[in-house]
Coordinates of C-alpha atoms and ligand atoms in Angstrom, one line a residue:
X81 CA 12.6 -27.8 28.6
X82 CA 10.5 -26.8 31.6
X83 CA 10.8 -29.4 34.6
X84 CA 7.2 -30.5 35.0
X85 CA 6.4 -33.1 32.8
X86 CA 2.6 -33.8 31.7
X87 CA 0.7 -36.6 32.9
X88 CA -2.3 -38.4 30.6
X89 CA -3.8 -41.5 31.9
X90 CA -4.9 -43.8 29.0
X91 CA -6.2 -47.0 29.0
X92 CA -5.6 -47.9 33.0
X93 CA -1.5 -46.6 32.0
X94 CA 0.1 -43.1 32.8
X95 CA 2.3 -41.6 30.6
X96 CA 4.4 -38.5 30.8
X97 CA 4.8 -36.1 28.3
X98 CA 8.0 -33.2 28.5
X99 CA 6.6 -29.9 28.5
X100 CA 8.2 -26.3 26.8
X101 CA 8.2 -22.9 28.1
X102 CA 8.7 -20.1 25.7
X103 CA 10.1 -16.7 25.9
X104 CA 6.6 -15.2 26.2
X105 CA 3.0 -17.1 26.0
X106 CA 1.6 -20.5 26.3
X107 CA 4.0 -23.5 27.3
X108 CA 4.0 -26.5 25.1
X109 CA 3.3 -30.6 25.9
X110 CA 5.8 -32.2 23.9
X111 CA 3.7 -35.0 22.5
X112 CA 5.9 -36.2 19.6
X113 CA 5.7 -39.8 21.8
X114 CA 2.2 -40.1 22.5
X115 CA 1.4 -42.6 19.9
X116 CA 4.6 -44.9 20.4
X117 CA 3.5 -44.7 24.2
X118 CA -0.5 -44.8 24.1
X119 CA -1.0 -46.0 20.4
X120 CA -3.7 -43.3 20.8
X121 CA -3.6 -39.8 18.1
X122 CA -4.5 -36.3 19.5
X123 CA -7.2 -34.8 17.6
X124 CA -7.6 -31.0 17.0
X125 CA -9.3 -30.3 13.9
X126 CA -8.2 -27.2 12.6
X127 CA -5.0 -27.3 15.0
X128 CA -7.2 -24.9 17.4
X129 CA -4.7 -26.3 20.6
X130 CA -2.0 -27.2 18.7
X131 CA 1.3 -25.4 18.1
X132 CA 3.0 -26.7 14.6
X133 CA 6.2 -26.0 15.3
X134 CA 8.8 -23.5 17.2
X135 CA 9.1 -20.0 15.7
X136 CA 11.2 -16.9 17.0
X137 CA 9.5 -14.5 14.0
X138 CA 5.8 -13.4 15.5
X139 CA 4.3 -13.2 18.7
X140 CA 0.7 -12.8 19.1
X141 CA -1.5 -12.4 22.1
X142 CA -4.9 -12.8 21.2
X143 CA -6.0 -12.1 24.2
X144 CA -4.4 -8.7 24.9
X145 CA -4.4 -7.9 21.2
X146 CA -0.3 -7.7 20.8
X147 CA 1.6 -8.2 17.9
X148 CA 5.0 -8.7 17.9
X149 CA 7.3 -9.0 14.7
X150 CA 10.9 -10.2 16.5
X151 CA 9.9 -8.8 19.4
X152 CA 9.0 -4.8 18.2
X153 CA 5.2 -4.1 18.3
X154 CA 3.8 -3.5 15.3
X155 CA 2.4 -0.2 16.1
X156 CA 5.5 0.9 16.4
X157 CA 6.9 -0.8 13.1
X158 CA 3.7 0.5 11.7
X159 CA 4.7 4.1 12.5
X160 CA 7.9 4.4 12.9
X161 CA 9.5 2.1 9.9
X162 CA 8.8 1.0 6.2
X163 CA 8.1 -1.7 4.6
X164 CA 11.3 -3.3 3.7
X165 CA 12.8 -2.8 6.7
X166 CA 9.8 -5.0 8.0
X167 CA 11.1 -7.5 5.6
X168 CA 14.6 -7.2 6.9
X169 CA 13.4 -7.7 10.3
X170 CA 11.6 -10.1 9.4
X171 CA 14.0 -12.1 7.5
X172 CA 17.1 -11.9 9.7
X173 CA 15.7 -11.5 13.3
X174 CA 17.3 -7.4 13.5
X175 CA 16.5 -4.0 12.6
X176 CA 18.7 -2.9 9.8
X177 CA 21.9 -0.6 10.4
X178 CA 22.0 1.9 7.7
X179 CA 24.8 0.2 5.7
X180 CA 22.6 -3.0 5.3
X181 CA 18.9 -1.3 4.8
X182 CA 20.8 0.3 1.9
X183 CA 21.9 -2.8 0.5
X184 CA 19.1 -4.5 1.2
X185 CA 16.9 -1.9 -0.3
X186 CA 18.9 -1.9 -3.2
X187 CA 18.7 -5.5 -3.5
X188 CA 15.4 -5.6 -3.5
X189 CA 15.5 -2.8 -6.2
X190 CA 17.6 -4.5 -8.8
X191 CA 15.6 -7.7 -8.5
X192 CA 11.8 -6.0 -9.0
X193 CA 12.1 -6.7 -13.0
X194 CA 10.3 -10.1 -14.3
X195 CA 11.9 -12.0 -16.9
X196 CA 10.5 -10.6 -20.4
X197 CA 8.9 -13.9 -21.8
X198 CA 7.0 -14.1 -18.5
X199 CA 4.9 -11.3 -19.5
X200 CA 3.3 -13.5 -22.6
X201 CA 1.8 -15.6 -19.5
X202 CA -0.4 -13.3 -18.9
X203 CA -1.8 -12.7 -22.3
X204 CA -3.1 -16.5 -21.8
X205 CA -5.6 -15.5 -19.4
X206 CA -8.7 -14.1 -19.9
X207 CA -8.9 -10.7 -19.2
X208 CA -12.1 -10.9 -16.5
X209 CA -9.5 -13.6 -14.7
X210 CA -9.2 -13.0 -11.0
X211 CA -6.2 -11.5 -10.7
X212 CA -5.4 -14.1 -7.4
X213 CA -5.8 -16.3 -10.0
X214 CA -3.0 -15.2 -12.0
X215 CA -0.9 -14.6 -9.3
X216 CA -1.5 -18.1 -8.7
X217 CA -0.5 -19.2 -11.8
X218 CA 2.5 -16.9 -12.7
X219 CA 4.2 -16.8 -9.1
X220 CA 3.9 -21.2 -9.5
X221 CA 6.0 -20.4 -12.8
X222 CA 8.8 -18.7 -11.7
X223 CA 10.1 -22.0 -11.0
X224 CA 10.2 -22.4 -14.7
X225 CA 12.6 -19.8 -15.0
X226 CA 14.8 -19.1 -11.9
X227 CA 16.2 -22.4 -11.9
X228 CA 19.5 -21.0 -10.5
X229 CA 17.6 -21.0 -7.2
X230 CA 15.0 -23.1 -6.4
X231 CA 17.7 -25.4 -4.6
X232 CA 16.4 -25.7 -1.2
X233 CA 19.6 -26.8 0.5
X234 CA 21.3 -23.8 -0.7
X235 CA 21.4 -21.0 1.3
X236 CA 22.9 -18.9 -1.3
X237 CA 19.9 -19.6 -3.4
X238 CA 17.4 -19.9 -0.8
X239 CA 18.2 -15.8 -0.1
X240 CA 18.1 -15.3 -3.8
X241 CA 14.6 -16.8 -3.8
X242 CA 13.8 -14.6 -0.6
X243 CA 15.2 -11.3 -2.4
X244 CA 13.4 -12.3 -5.9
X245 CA 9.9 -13.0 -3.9
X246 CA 9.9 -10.1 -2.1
X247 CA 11.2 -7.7 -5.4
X248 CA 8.9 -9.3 -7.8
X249 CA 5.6 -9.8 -6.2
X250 CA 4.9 -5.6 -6.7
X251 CA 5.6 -6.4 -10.6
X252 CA 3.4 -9.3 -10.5
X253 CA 0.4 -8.0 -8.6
X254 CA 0.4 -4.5 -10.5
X255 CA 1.0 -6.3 -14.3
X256 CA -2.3 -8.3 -13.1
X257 CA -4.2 -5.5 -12.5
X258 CA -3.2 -3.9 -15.9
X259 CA -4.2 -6.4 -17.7
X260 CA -7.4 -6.6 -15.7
X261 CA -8.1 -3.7 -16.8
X262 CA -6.9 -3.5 -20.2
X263 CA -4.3 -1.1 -19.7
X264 CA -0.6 -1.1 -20.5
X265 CA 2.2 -2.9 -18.5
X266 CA 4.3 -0.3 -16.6
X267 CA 7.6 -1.3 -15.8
X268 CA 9.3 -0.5 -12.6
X269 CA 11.3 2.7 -11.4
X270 CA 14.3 1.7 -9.8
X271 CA 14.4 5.8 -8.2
X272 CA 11.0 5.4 -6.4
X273 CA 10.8 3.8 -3.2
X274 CA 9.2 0.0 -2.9
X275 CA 5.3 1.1 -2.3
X276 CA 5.7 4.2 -4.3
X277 CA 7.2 2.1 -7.1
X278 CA 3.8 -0.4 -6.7
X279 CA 1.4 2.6 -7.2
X280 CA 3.6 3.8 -10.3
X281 CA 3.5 0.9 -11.6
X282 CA -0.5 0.1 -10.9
X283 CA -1.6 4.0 -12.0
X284 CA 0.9 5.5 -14.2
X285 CA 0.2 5.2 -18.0
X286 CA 2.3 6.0 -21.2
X287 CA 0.8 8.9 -22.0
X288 CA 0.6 11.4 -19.4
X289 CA 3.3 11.8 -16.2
X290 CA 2.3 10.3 -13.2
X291 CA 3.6 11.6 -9.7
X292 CA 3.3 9.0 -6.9
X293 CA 1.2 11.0 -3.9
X294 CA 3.6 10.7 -1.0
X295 CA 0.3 10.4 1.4
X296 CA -1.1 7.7 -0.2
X297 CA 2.4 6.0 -1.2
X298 CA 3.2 6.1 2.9
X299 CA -0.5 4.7 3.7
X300 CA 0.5 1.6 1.0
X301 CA 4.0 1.1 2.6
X302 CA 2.1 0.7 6.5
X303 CA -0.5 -1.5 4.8
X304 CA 2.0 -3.9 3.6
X305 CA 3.7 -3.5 7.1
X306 CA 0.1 -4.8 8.7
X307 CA -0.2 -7.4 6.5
X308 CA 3.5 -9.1 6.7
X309 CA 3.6 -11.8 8.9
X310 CA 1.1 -13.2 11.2
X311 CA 2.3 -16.6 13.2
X312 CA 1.4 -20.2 12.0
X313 CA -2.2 -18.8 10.1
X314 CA -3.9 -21.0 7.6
X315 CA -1.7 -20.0 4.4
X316 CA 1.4 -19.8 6.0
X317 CA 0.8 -23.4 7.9
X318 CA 0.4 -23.9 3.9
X319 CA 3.4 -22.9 2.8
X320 CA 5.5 -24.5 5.9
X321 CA 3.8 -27.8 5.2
X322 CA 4.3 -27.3 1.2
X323 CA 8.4 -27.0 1.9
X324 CA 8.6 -29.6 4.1
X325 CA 8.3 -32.0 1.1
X326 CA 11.3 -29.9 -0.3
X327 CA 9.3 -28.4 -2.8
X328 CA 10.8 -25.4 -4.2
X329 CA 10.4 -22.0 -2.9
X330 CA 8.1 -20.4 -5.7
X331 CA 5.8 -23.6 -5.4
X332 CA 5.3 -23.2 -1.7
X333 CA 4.7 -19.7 -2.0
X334 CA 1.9 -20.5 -5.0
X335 CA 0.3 -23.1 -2.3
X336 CA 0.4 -20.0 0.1
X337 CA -1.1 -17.6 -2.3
X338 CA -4.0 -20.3 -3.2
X339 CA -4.7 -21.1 0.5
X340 CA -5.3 -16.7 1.1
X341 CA -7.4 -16.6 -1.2
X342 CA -10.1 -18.2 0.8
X343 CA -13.0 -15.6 2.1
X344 CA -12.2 -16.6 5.6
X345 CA -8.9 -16.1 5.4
X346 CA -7.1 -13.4 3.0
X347 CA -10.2 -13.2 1.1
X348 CA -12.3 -11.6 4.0
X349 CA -11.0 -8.3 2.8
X350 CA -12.5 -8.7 -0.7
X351 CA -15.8 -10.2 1.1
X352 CA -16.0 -7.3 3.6
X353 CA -16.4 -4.9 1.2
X354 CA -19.1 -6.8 -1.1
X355 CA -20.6 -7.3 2.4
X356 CA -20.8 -3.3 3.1
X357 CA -22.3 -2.5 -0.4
X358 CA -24.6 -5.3 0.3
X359 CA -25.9 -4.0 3.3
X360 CA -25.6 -0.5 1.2
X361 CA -26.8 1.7 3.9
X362 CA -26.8 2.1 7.7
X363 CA -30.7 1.3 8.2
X364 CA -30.2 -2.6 6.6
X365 CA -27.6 -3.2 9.2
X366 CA -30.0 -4.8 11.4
X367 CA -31.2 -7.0 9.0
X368 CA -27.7 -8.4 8.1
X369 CA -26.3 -8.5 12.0
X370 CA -29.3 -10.6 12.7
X371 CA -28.6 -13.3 10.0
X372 CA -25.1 -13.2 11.3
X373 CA -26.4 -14.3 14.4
X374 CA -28.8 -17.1 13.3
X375 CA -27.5 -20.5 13.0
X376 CA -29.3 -21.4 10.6
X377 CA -28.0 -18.6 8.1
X378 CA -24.5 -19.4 6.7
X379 CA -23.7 -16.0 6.7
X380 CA -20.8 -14.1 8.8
X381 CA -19.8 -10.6 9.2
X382 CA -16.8 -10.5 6.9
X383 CA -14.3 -8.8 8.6
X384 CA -15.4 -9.8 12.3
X385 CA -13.8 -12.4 14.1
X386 CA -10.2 -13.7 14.7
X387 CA -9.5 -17.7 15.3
X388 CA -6.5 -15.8 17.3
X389 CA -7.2 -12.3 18.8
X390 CA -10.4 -12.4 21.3
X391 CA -10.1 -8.6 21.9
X392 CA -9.1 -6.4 19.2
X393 CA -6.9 -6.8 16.3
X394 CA -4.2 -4.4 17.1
X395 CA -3.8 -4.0 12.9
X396 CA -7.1 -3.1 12.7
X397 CA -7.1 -0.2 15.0
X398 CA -3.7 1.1 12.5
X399 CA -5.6 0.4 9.5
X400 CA -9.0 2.1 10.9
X401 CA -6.8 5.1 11.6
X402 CA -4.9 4.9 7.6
X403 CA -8.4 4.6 6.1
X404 CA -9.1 8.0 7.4
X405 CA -5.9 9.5 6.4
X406 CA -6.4 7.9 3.0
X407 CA -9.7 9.3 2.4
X408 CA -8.6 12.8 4.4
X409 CA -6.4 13.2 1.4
X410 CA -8.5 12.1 -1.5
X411 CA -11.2 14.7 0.2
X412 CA -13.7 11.6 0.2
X413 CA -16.0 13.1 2.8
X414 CA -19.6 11.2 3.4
X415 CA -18.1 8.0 1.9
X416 CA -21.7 5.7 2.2
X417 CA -19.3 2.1 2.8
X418 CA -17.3 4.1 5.9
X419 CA -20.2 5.1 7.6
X420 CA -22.2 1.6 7.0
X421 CA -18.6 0.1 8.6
X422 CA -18.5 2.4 11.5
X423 CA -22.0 2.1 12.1
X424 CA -21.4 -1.8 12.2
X425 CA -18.6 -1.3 14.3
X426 CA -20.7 0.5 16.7
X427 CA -23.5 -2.1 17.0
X428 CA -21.3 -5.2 16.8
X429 CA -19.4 -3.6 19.8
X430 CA -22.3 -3.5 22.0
X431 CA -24.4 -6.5 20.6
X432 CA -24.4 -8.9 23.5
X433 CA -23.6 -12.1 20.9
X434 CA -20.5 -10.4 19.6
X435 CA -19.3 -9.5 23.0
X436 CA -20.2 -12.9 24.4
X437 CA -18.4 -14.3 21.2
X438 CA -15.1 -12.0 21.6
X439 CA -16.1 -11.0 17.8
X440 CA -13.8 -7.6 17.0
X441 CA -13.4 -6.4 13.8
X442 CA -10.2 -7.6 12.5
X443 CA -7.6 -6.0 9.6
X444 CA -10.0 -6.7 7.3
X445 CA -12.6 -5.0 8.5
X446 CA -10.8 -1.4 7.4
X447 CA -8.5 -2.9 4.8
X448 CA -11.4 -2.9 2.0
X449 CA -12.6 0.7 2.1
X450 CA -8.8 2.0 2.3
X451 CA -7.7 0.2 -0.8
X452 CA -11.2 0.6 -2.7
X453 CA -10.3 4.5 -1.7
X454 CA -6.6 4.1 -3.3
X455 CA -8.1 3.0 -6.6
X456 CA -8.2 -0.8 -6.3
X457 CA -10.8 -3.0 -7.4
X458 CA -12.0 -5.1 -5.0
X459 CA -10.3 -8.0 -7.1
X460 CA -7.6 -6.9 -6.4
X461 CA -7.3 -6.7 -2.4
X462 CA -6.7 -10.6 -1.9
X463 CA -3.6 -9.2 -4.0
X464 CA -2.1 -6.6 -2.4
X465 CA -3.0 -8.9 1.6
X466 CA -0.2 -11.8 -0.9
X467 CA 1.9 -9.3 -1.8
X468 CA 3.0 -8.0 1.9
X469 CA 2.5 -11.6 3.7
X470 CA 5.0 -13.1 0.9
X471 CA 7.9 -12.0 3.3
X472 CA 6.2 -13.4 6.3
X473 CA 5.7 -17.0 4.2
X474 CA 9.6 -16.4 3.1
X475 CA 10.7 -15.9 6.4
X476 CA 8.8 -19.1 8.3
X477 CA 9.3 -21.3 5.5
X478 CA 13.1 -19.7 5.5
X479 CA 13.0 -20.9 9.7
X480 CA 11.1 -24.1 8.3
X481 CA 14.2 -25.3 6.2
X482 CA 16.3 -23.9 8.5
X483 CA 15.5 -26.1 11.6
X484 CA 17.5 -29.2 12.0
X485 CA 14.3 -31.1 13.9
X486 CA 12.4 -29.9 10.9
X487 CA 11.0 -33.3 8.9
X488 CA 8.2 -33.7 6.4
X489 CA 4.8 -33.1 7.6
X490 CA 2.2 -35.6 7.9
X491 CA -0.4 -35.8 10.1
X492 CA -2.4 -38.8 10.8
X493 CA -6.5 -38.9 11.5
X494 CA -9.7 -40.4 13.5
X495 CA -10.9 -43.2 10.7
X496 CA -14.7 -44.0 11.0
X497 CA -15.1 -45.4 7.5
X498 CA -16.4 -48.6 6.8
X499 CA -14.1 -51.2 8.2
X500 CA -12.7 -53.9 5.7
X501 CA -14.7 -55.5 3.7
X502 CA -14.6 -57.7 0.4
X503 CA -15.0 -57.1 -3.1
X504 CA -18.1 -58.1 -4.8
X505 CA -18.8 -58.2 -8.2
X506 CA -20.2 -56.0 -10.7
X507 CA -23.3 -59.0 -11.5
X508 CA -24.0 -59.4 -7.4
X509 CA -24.9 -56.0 -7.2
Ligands
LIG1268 C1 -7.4 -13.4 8.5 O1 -5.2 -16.7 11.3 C2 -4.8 -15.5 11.0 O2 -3.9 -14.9 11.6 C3 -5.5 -14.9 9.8 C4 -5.1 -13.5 9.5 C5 -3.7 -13.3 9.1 O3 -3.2 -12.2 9.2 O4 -3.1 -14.2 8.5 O5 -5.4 -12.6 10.6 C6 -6.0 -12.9 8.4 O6 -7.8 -14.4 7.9 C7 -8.4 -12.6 9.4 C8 -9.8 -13.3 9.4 C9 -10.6 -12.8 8.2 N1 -11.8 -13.6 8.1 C10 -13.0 -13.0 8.2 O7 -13.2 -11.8 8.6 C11 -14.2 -13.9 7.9 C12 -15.2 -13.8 9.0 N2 -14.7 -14.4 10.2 C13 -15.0 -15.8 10.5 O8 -15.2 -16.6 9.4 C14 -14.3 -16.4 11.7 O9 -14.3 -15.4 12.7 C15 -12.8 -16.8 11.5 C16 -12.7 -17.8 10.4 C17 -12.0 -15.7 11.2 C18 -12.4 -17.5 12.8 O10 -13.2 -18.6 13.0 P1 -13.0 -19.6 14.2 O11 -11.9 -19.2 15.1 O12 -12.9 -21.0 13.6 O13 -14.2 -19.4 15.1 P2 -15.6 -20.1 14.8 O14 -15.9 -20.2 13.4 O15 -15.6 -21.4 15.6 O16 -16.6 -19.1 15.5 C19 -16.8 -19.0 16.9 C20 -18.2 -18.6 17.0 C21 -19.2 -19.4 16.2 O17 -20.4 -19.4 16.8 P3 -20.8 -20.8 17.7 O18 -20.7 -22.0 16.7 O19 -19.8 -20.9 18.8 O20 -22.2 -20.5 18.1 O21 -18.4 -17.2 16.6 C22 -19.2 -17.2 15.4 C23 -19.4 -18.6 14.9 O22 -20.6 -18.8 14.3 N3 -18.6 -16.3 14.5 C24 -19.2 -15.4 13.8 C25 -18.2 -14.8 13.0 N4 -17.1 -15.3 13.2 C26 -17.3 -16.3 14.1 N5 -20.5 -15.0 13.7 C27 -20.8 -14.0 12.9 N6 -19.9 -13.3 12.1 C28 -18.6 -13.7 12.2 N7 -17.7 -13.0 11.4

């Protein structure tokens, strides 16, 4: 608790309100009281002042572009780490010793398998199904057969669910795309590493050896990295609220999945690229920044803008610099989308309403042309963005359960319906 309290005058009565300071960023007004002391709600639509809840996982500044996972920048974690040690950061608030990245990574390893009758689920969808649609449906039916733990108030089985999330979204993602595309289900390789096990198991096919290009395996790995955690955003607010019912773990992470999906959230990837092939060349870009600008036109640049970061994203700047190295070694020169996105970079950087409007490309921006480069549909992206943010849901929802103040979550509203009235019959109308 900070010693200044807030003050809010209402209705011709003060009332004070504790305030919270935090290691780093903006303090809090504890107004858990307000209504038993005003009778008055605050009202925030789309929570743009209001902070959910207390977190010690990510830390972003908006402002100054910085993002923390438990405190390490992510450029560094970016560069310097993998994947799953992300996730073990992520999950238990350290960077691994050796001795537990090994058993974690072999955790992780031995869980990536789904069970065998799982795989007829698919075969129930049509085959031009989005594949977020699938995940969807298959991750919300893993309740259906890990019963063993989907008991919340476990914590045995709430870290089973963690390690079985984290192994089996890979599987799940990559047997969606197969049978997207018609193709064989590849199981995975418990040798190969967890992002070089992901392209195996999306690209490899029966009949010919496949050999995992370390390149593009490492570019996957810092992609996932990227795309981990990000603080209370839309789908993990989701999946915090989802738990708070006690819902079970796969349930809330289905609720997280379906609320990515949306273009201005996870979906933005997918949109970003059908926006670049839209515009299709560099001398329609004028055309499409000025409908982006007109009020009247519901379009937006997919991939600009952050609710959050009002400079750049700093995972943007990463992903810009994979998406070269991506297309460095698949010799993709003149590639028509990359130079339509730099070119849009270039004007949206000086256009006076973007600047005015802090609008920066964010990770979704680059995301797109990197993954369209690796050999993904653009189906698929929403896909891959699930796959690497499942930790980050795991690990708040994880600190959700976790928190003895935690309780159900329930916000009220503003009412401006028609006040009561009586019923009247069907004949006096
Ligand atoms: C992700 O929250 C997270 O952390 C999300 C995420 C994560 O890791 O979890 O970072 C992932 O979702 C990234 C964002 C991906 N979405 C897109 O790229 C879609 C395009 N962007 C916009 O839809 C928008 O920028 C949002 C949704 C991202 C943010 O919207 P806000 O914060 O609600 O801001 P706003 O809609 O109020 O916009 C502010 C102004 C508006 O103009 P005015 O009404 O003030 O005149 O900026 C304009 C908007 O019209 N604006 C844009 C724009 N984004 C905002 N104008 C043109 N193109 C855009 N992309």
């Amino acid at each position: 608790m900070s010693d200044q309290n807030a003050k809010l005058e209402l209705g011709g009565k003060i009332s004070e309100f504790p305030t919270r300071k935090g290691t780093i960023g903006p303090d809090v007004v504890d107004i858990s009281s307000l209504y038993a002391k005003t009778g008055a709600f605050t009202y925030d639509p789309g929570f743009t002042s209001t902070a959910s809840c207390e977190s010690k996982i990510t830390y972003i500044d908006g402002d100054e572009g910085v993002l923390l996972y438990r405190g390490y920048p992510i450029e560094q974690l970016a560069e310097q780490g993998d994947f799953l040690e992300t996730c073990y950061l992520l999950l238990y608030g350290e960077l691994p010793t050796k001795a537990q990245k090994e058993d974690f990574d072999y955790r992780v390893t031995h869980h990536t398998m789904l069970h065998e009758q799982m795989l007829k689920f698919f075969t129930g969808f049509r085959r031009d199904a989005h594949p977020m649609a699938v995940m969807c449906g298959i991750v919300g039916a893993l309740s259906a057969f890990y019963h063993d733990s989907t008991d919340i108030s476990d914590p045995h089985q709430r870290m089973v669910a963690s390690i079985r999330m984290i192994a089996k979204m890979p599987t799940i993602a990559a047997l969606a795309y197969k049978y997207h595309v018609g193709q064989p289900f590849m199981y995975p390789k418990n040798q190969l590493d967890y992002s070089s096990n992901f392209l195996h198991m999306c690209f490899s096919v029966p009949c010919e050896e496949y050999k995992v290009n370390p390149i593009l395996a490492r570019a996957m790995d810092r992609i996932f990295i990227l795309h981990a955690d990000h603080e209370q955003n839309a789908s993990t607010s989701t999946v915090r609220l989802a738990g708070s019912s006690g819902a079970n773990p796969f349930a809330c992470i289905a609720a997280g999945i379906a609320c990515l999906w949306g273009p201005a959230h996870g979906g933005a990837n997918e949109a970003a690229l059908n926006m670049l092939a839209e515009i299709g060349s560099v001398d329609r870009i004028p055309e499409f920044v000025a409908r982006a600008k007109d009020k009247n036109d519901p379009f937006r640049l997919m991939g600009f803008g952050h609710r959050v970061y009002k400079n750049y994203d700093p995972r943007a700047k990463i992903m810009q610099k994979t998406c070269h190295e991506v297309l460095n070694e698949l010799g993709i020169k003149d590639d028509p989308l990359l130079e339509v996105a730099l070119e849009l970079e270039r004007i949206a950087l000086t256009d006076p309403y973007f600047i005015e409007k802090k609008l920066y490309p964010n990770i979704d921006f680059y995301s797109g042309i990197t993954l369209k480069a690796l050999g993904f549909p653009t189906t698929m992206f929403t896909v891959l963005f699930a796959l690497a943010r499942t930790v980050g849901w795991i690990a708040q929802w994880s600190e959700m359960i976790e928190d003895p103040a935690q309780k159900i979550g329930r916000p009220r509203q503003l009412y401006t319906g028609a006040p009561q009235r009586d019923y009247v019959p069907l004949a006096k109308r």
